[in-house]
């Protein structure tokens, strides 16, 4: 998979060199490049923002640096030798994710869907966001997906991009050593994960539930499923199907 991230704070994305994502890059499973939006400006001050039409607080990101940056990202894709890669309706169109609190909510199902794509591009906005025409312009070249990581407001798209890239990349086959861990975690089956324990069996007066020491795999599986239901009902009742 190829991932490009465009940001005015490329240093924010340095964490993508670490841990599982860093290893995926080193092993060639992931080809990830971070681009500085200011490299695509033409004025002496490398300006990326301007005042909003219609008034209001804050600044808006100018469209032209984005068009230049996204065109450069596409040119690095194989250019004229791969024209089908950017035509409307082609499965291989790159996906442009625009992190925004006004986007569709990014869920585990979204991570699975995006883990299947060849090329993801993240456009990290700052200030009050990116001029709306960038998404319209980009829709001729990309599948554009404004995405929110939750109902709260961050200062920009970088932290949201880190979260989404991590959630997606760990699902690429070969990135996680033991694929079994992907099927037993929260959200894999629509429920929250059951509680986990390790040694010692008794710690500071707190004991591991007896059933987990029983060696009875059927009982353990039933107990874990009950725990998932109880936990989900307590913490995330919205995830449970409505009573029939
Ligand atoms: N940018 C600012 N807030 C955001 C959020 N909640 N999700 C994605 N991008 C954002």
mmCIF file of C-alpha atoms and ligand atoms in Angstrom:
data_model
loop_
_atom_site.group_PDB
_atom_site.id
_atom_site.type_symbol
_atom_site.label_atom_id
_atom_site.label_comp_id
_atom_site.label_asym_id
_atom_site.label_seq_id
_atom_site.Cartn_x
_atom_site.Cartn_y
_atom_site.Cartn_z
ATOM 1 C CA UNK A 1 0.000 0.000 0.000
ATOM 2 C CA UNK A 2 1.067 3.542 -0.714
ATOM 3 C CA UNK A 3 0.179 6.414 1.642
ATOM 4 C CA UNK A 4 0.932 10.113 1.116
ATOM 5 C CA UNK A 5 0.297 12.690 3.833
ATOM 6 C CA UNK A 6 0.237 16.425 3.074
ATOM 7 C CA UNK A 7 0.586 18.800 6.035
ATOM 8 C CA UNK A 8 2.099 22.137 7.047
ATOM 9 C CA UNK A 9 3.560 20.305 10.070
ATOM 10 C CA UNK A 10 5.379 17.295 8.597
ATOM 11 C CA UNK A 11 7.240 16.848 11.919
ATOM 12 C CA UNK A 12 3.893 15.936 13.516
ATOM 13 C CA UNK A 13 3.927 12.765 11.425
ATOM 14 C CA UNK A 14 7.360 11.638 12.682
ATOM 15 C CA UNK A 15 5.606 8.996 14.812
ATOM 16 C CA UNK A 16 4.916 7.117 11.578
ATOM 17 C CA UNK A 17 8.582 6.045 11.654
ATOM 18 C CA UNK A 18 8.032 4.086 14.881
ATOM 19 C CA UNK A 19 6.775 0.706 15.991
ATOM 20 C CA UNK A 20 4.592 -1.427 13.693
ATOM 21 C CA UNK A 21 4.182 1.290 11.060
ATOM 22 C CA UNK A 22 7.931 1.942 10.973
ATOM 23 C CA UNK A 23 8.500 -1.813 10.547
ATOM 24 C CA UNK A 24 5.862 -2.033 7.793
ATOM 25 C CA UNK A 25 7.696 0.756 5.967
ATOM 26 C CA UNK A 26 11.103 -0.874 6.461
ATOM 27 C CA UNK A 27 9.809 -4.238 5.189
ATOM 28 C CA UNK A 28 8.262 -2.709 2.056
ATOM 29 C CA UNK A 29 4.637 -3.520 2.995
ATOM 30 C CA UNK A 30 3.981 0.216 3.221
ATOM 31 C CA UNK A 31 5.374 3.028 1.060
ATOM 32 C CA UNK A 32 4.618 6.188 3.086
ATOM 33 C CA UNK A 33 5.683 9.743 2.200
ATOM 34 C CA UNK A 34 4.982 12.955 4.137
ATOM 35 C CA UNK A 35 4.877 16.180 2.089
ATOM 36 C CA UNK A 36 5.147 19.786 3.317
ATOM 37 C CA UNK A 37 2.275 21.821 1.841
ATOM 38 C CA UNK A 38 4.441 24.957 1.962
ATOM 39 C CA UNK A 39 6.742 23.420 -0.677
ATOM 40 C CA UNK A 40 3.843 23.952 -3.100
ATOM 41 C CA UNK A 41 3.446 27.698 -2.501
ATOM 42 C CA UNK A 42 4.983 30.309 -4.830
ATOM 43 C CA UNK A 43 5.236 33.470 -2.675
ATOM 44 C CA UNK A 44 8.155 34.551 -0.523
ATOM 45 C CA UNK A 45 6.227 33.945 2.721
ATOM 46 C CA UNK A 46 5.060 30.458 1.654
ATOM 47 C CA UNK A 47 1.478 31.483 2.454
ATOM 48 C CA UNK A 48 -1.094 28.711 2.856
ATOM 49 C CA UNK A 49 -4.057 30.610 4.364
ATOM 50 C CA UNK A 50 -6.256 33.662 3.841
ATOM 51 C CA UNK A 51 -9.322 35.351 5.349
ATOM 52 C CA UNK A 52 -12.739 33.703 4.862
ATOM 53 C CA UNK A 53 -15.227 35.060 2.316
ATOM 54 C CA UNK A 54 -18.391 36.066 4.158
ATOM 55 C CA UNK A 55 -16.417 37.002 7.279
ATOM 56 C CA UNK A 56 -16.014 35.124 10.524
ATOM 57 C CA UNK A 57 -13.207 34.102 12.826
ATOM 58 C CA UNK A 58 -10.007 32.418 11.723
ATOM 59 C CA UNK A 59 -8.353 31.710 8.421
ATOM 60 C CA UNK A 60 -9.049 29.293 5.574
ATOM 61 C CA UNK A 61 -6.465 27.278 3.641
ATOM 62 C CA UNK A 62 -5.967 28.593 0.121
ATOM 63 C CA UNK A 63 -6.865 26.152 -2.668
ATOM 64 C CA UNK A 64 -3.906 26.481 -5.054
ATOM 65 C CA UNK A 65 -1.135 24.992 -2.847
ATOM 66 C CA UNK A 66 -3.431 21.990 -2.319
ATOM 67 C CA UNK A 67 -3.997 21.517 -6.057
ATOM 68 C CA UNK A 68 -0.247 21.711 -6.640
ATOM 69 C CA UNK A 69 0.551 19.276 -3.834
ATOM 70 C CA UNK A 70 -2.117 16.748 -4.795
ATOM 71 C CA UNK A 71 -1.088 16.928 -8.465
ATOM 72 C CA UNK A 72 2.512 16.218 -7.455
ATOM 73 C CA UNK A 73 1.317 13.238 -5.408
ATOM 74 C CA UNK A 74 -0.586 11.892 -8.437
ATOM 75 C CA UNK A 75 2.387 12.521 -10.738
ATOM 76 C CA UNK A 76 4.471 10.363 -8.429
ATOM 77 C CA UNK A 77 1.963 7.542 -9.035
ATOM 78 C CA UNK A 78 3.110 6.393 -12.437
ATOM 79 C CA UNK A 79 1.837 9.505 -14.305
ATOM 80 C CA UNK A 80 0.933 9.077 -17.975
ATOM 81 C CA UNK A 81 1.913 5.425 -17.908
ATOM 82 C CA UNK A 82 -1.033 4.819 -15.566
ATOM 83 C CA UNK A 83 -3.813 7.110 -16.804
ATOM 84 C CA UNK A 84 -6.527 4.599 -15.864
ATOM 85 C CA UNK A 85 -5.542 5.025 -12.247
ATOM 86 C CA UNK A 86 -7.247 8.402 -12.113
ATOM 87 C CA UNK A 87 -10.347 8.004 -14.309
ATOM 88 C CA UNK A 88 -13.840 8.233 -12.831
ATOM 89 C CA UNK A 89 -15.315 4.910 -11.738
ATOM 90 C CA UNK A 90 -11.967 3.108 -11.773
ATOM 91 C CA UNK A 91 -11.533 0.915 -8.692
ATOM 92 C CA UNK A 92 -7.918 1.993 -8.585
ATOM 93 C CA UNK A 93 -8.587 5.686 -8.084
ATOM 94 C CA UNK A 94 -6.625 6.858 -5.074
ATOM 95 C CA UNK A 95 -8.680 7.745 -2.010
ATOM 96 C CA UNK A 96 -8.274 11.287 -0.673
ATOM 97 C CA UNK A 97 -9.101 11.467 3.025
ATOM 98 C CA UNK A 98 -9.759 14.945 4.364
ATOM 99 C CA UNK A 99 -9.779 14.755 8.179
ATOM 100 C CA UNK A 100 -12.527 17.022 9.480
ATOM 101 C CA UNK A 101 -14.926 17.101 12.434
ATOM 102 C CA UNK A 102 -17.579 17.593 9.720
ATOM 103 C CA UNK A 103 -16.709 14.288 8.009
ATOM 104 C CA UNK A 104 -18.236 10.818 8.084
ATOM 105 C CA UNK A 105 -17.231 8.949 11.276
ATOM 106 C CA UNK A 106 -14.176 6.693 10.861
ATOM 107 C CA UNK A 107 -14.948 3.242 12.320
ATOM 108 C CA UNK A 108 -13.288 -0.179 12.378
ATOM 109 C CA UNK A 109 -15.331 -1.089 9.271
ATOM 110 C CA UNK A 110 -13.877 1.992 7.547
ATOM 111 C CA UNK A 111 -10.369 0.878 8.502
ATOM 112 C CA UNK A 112 -11.028 -2.562 6.951
ATOM 113 C CA UNK A 113 -12.426 -0.993 3.787
ATOM 114 C CA UNK A 114 -9.470 1.382 3.399
ATOM 115 C CA UNK A 115 -6.907 -1.359 4.162
ATOM 116 C CA UNK A 116 -7.948 -2.895 0.817
ATOM 117 C CA UNK A 117 -7.010 0.183 -1.244
ATOM 118 C CA UNK A 118 -3.736 0.655 -3.149
ATOM 119 C CA UNK A 119 -3.212 4.352 -2.515
ATOM 120 C CA UNK A 120 -4.430 6.632 0.284
ATOM 121 C CA UNK A 121 -3.728 10.352 0.480
ATOM 122 C CA UNK A 122 -4.377 12.356 3.671
ATOM 123 C CA UNK A 123 -4.869 16.124 3.341
ATOM 124 C CA UNK A 124 -4.296 17.601 6.808
ATOM 125 C CA UNK A 125 -6.101 20.912 7.122
ATOM 126 C CA UNK A 126 -5.384 23.521 9.795
ATOM 127 C CA UNK A 127 -7.113 26.769 10.808
ATOM 128 C CA UNK A 128 -10.833 26.750 9.911
ATOM 129 C CA UNK A 129 -10.284 24.143 7.184
ATOM 130 C CA UNK A 130 -9.504 23.938 3.472
ATOM 131 C CA UNK A 131 -11.328 25.985 0.795
ATOM 132 C CA UNK A 132 -14.317 23.797 -0.146
ATOM 133 C CA UNK A 133 -13.428 23.898 -3.853
ATOM 134 C CA UNK A 134 -10.397 21.678 -3.252
ATOM 135 C CA UNK A 135 -12.685 18.709 -2.520
ATOM 136 C CA UNK A 136 -14.700 19.438 -5.692
ATOM 137 C CA UNK A 137 -11.553 19.763 -7.815
ATOM 138 C CA UNK A 138 -10.087 16.602 -6.283
ATOM 139 C CA UNK A 139 -13.256 14.564 -6.902
ATOM 140 C CA UNK A 140 -12.286 14.351 -10.592
ATOM 141 C CA UNK A 141 -9.088 12.561 -9.619
ATOM 142 C CA UNK A 142 -9.699 10.847 -6.273
ATOM 143 C CA UNK A 143 -12.465 9.212 -4.274
ATOM 144 C CA UNK A 144 -12.808 12.033 -1.762
ATOM 145 C CA UNK A 145 -13.731 11.030 1.827
ATOM 146 C CA UNK A 146 -14.032 13.754 4.497
ATOM 147 C CA UNK A 147 -13.511 11.760 7.740
ATOM 148 C CA UNK A 148 -14.004 12.517 11.428
ATOM 149 C CA UNK A 149 -12.378 10.458 14.188
ATOM 150 C CA UNK A 150 -15.031 11.521 16.702
ATOM 151 C CA UNK A 151 -17.323 14.248 17.907
ATOM 152 C CA UNK A 152 -14.722 16.663 19.232
ATOM 153 C CA UNK A 153 -12.551 19.285 17.582
ATOM 154 C CA UNK A 154 -8.778 18.971 17.135
ATOM 155 C CA UNK A 155 -6.497 21.769 16.007
ATOM 156 C CA UNK A 156 -5.843 20.134 12.664
ATOM 157 C CA UNK A 157 -5.899 16.901 10.703
ATOM 158 C CA UNK A 158 -2.500 15.549 11.765
ATOM 159 C CA UNK A 159 -3.527 13.730 14.953
ATOM 160 C CA UNK A 160 -6.599 12.325 13.204
ATOM 161 C CA UNK A 161 -4.359 11.121 10.361
ATOM 162 C CA UNK A 162 -2.021 9.373 12.808
ATOM 163 C CA UNK A 163 -5.005 7.548 14.317
ATOM 164 C CA UNK A 164 -6.478 6.534 10.958
ATOM 165 C CA UNK A 165 -3.143 5.444 9.440
ATOM 166 C CA UNK A 166 -2.434 3.257 12.478
ATOM 167 C CA UNK A 167 -5.907 1.693 12.418
ATOM 168 C CA UNK A 168 -5.609 0.956 8.670
ATOM 169 C CA UNK A 169 -1.981 -0.172 8.411
ATOM 170 C CA UNK A 170 -2.253 -2.760 11.206
ATOM 171 C CA UNK A 171 -4.911 -4.521 9.088
ATOM 172 C CA UNK A 172 -2.602 -4.966 6.062
ATOM 173 C CA UNK A 173 -1.755 -8.682 5.890
ATOM 174 C CA UNK A 174 1.724 -9.288 7.306
ATOM 175 C CA UNK A 175 1.901 -6.126 9.428
ATOM 176 C CA UNK A 176 0.773 -7.801 12.675
ATOM 177 C CA UNK A 177 2.708 -10.950 13.526
ATOM 178 C CA UNK A 178 -0.233 -12.863 15.013
ATOM 179 C CA UNK A 179 -3.337 -12.229 12.872
ATOM 180 C CA UNK A 180 -5.426 -13.924 15.605
ATOM 181 C CA UNK A 181 -5.088 -10.770 17.682
ATOM 182 C CA UNK A 182 -7.106 -8.902 15.034
ATOM 183 C CA UNK A 183 -10.153 -11.151 15.447
ATOM 184 C CA UNK A 184 -10.263 -11.015 19.242
ATOM 185 C CA UNK A 185 -10.064 -7.281 19.783
ATOM 186 C CA UNK A 186 -12.743 -4.660 20.419
ATOM 187 C CA UNK A 187 -15.039 -3.956 17.452
ATOM 188 C CA UNK A 188 -13.929 -7.070 15.536
ATOM 189 C CA UNK A 189 -17.381 -8.625 16.117
ATOM 190 C CA UNK A 190 -19.248 -5.401 16.860
ATOM 191 C CA UNK A 191 -18.746 -5.724 20.644
ATOM 192 C CA UNK A 192 -16.132 -4.438 23.068
ATOM 193 C CA UNK A 193 -13.317 -6.797 24.009
ATOM 194 C CA UNK A 194 -13.539 -9.019 27.119
ATOM 195 C CA UNK A 195 -11.150 -8.257 30.047
ATOM 196 C CA UNK A 196 -7.630 -9.723 29.927
ATOM 197 C CA UNK A 197 -5.346 -10.874 32.750
ATOM 198 C CA UNK A 198 -1.783 -12.171 33.068
ATOM 199 C CA UNK A 199 0.381 -13.553 35.868
ATOM 200 C CA UNK A 200 0.360 -13.440 38.860
ATOM 201 C CA UNK A 201 -3.054 -15.072 39.494
ATOM 202 C CA UNK A 202 -3.359 -13.052 42.709
ATOM 203 C CA UNK A 203 -2.074 -9.480 42.737
ATOM 204 C CA UNK A 204 -2.451 -6.961 45.580
ATOM 205 C CA UNK A 205 -5.506 -8.838 46.838
ATOM 206 C CA UNK A 206 -7.145 -8.988 43.421
ATOM 207 C CA UNK A 207 -7.686 -12.448 41.893
ATOM 208 C CA UNK A 208 -7.975 -13.495 38.278
ATOM 209 C CA UNK A 209 -11.533 -14.920 37.734
ATOM 210 C CA UNK A 210 -11.505 -18.680 38.527
ATOM 211 C CA UNK A 211 -12.973 -19.646 35.173
ATOM 212 C CA UNK A 212 -9.795 -18.492 33.389
ATOM 213 C CA UNK A 213 -7.735 -20.937 35.480
ATOM 214 C CA UNK A 214 -10.149 -23.838 34.845
ATOM 215 C CA UNK A 215 -8.660 -25.026 31.546
ATOM 216 C CA UNK A 216 -12.259 -25.540 30.295
ATOM 217 C CA UNK A 217 -12.133 -23.800 26.911
ATOM 218 C CA UNK A 218 -15.882 -23.952 26.321
ATOM 219 C CA UNK A 219 -16.621 -22.314 29.687
ATOM 220 C CA UNK A 220 -13.925 -19.706 29.090
ATOM 221 C CA UNK A 221 -15.365 -18.812 25.666
ATOM 222 C CA UNK A 222 -18.899 -18.482 27.137
ATOM 223 C CA UNK A 223 -17.638 -16.336 30.037
ATOM 224 C CA UNK A 224 -15.717 -14.078 27.678
ATOM 225 C CA UNK A 225 -18.761 -13.597 25.452
ATOM 226 C CA UNK A 226 -20.906 -12.699 28.497
ATOM 227 C CA UNK A 227 -18.239 -10.202 29.567
ATOM 228 C CA UNK A 228 -18.308 -8.656 26.107
ATOM 229 C CA UNK A 229 -22.080 -8.227 26.290
ATOM 230 C CA UNK A 230 -22.022 -6.794 29.829
ATOM 231 C CA UNK A 231 -19.186 -4.412 29.051
ATOM 232 C CA UNK A 232 -20.767 -3.239 25.807
ATOM 233 C CA UNK A 233 -24.149 -2.714 27.529
ATOM 234 C CA UNK A 234 -22.478 -0.658 30.273
ATOM 235 C CA UNK A 235 -20.029 1.376 28.220
ATOM 236 C CA UNK A 236 -21.407 1.467 24.687
ATOM 237 C CA UNK A 237 -25.118 0.562 24.609
ATOM 238 C CA UNK A 238 -25.291 2.246 21.204
ATOM 239 C CA UNK A 239 -23.329 -0.715 19.736
ATOM 240 C CA UNK A 240 -25.929 -3.318 20.783
ATOM 241 C CA UNK A 241 -28.726 -4.239 18.371
ATOM 242 C CA UNK A 242 -32.116 -2.813 19.422
ATOM 243 C CA UNK A 243 -34.237 -5.332 21.412
ATOM 244 C CA UNK A 244 -36.548 -7.271 19.049
HETATM 245 N N1 LIG B 1 -9.854 17.891 12.567
HETATM 246 C C1 LIG B 1 -10.293 18.569 13.634
HETATM 247 N N2 LIG B 1 -11.080 17.810 14.394
HETATM 248 C C2 LIG B 1 -11.142 16.591 13.787
HETATM 249 C C3 LIG B 1 -11.803 15.378 14.078
HETATM 250 N N3 LIG B 1 -12.584 15.227 15.152
HETATM 251 N N4 LIG B 1 -11.653 14.352 13.230
HETATM 252 C C4 LIG B 1 -10.900 14.488 12.130
HETATM 253 N N5 LIG B 1 -10.249 15.599 11.805
HETATM 254 C C5 LIG B 1 -10.367 16.648 12.630
#
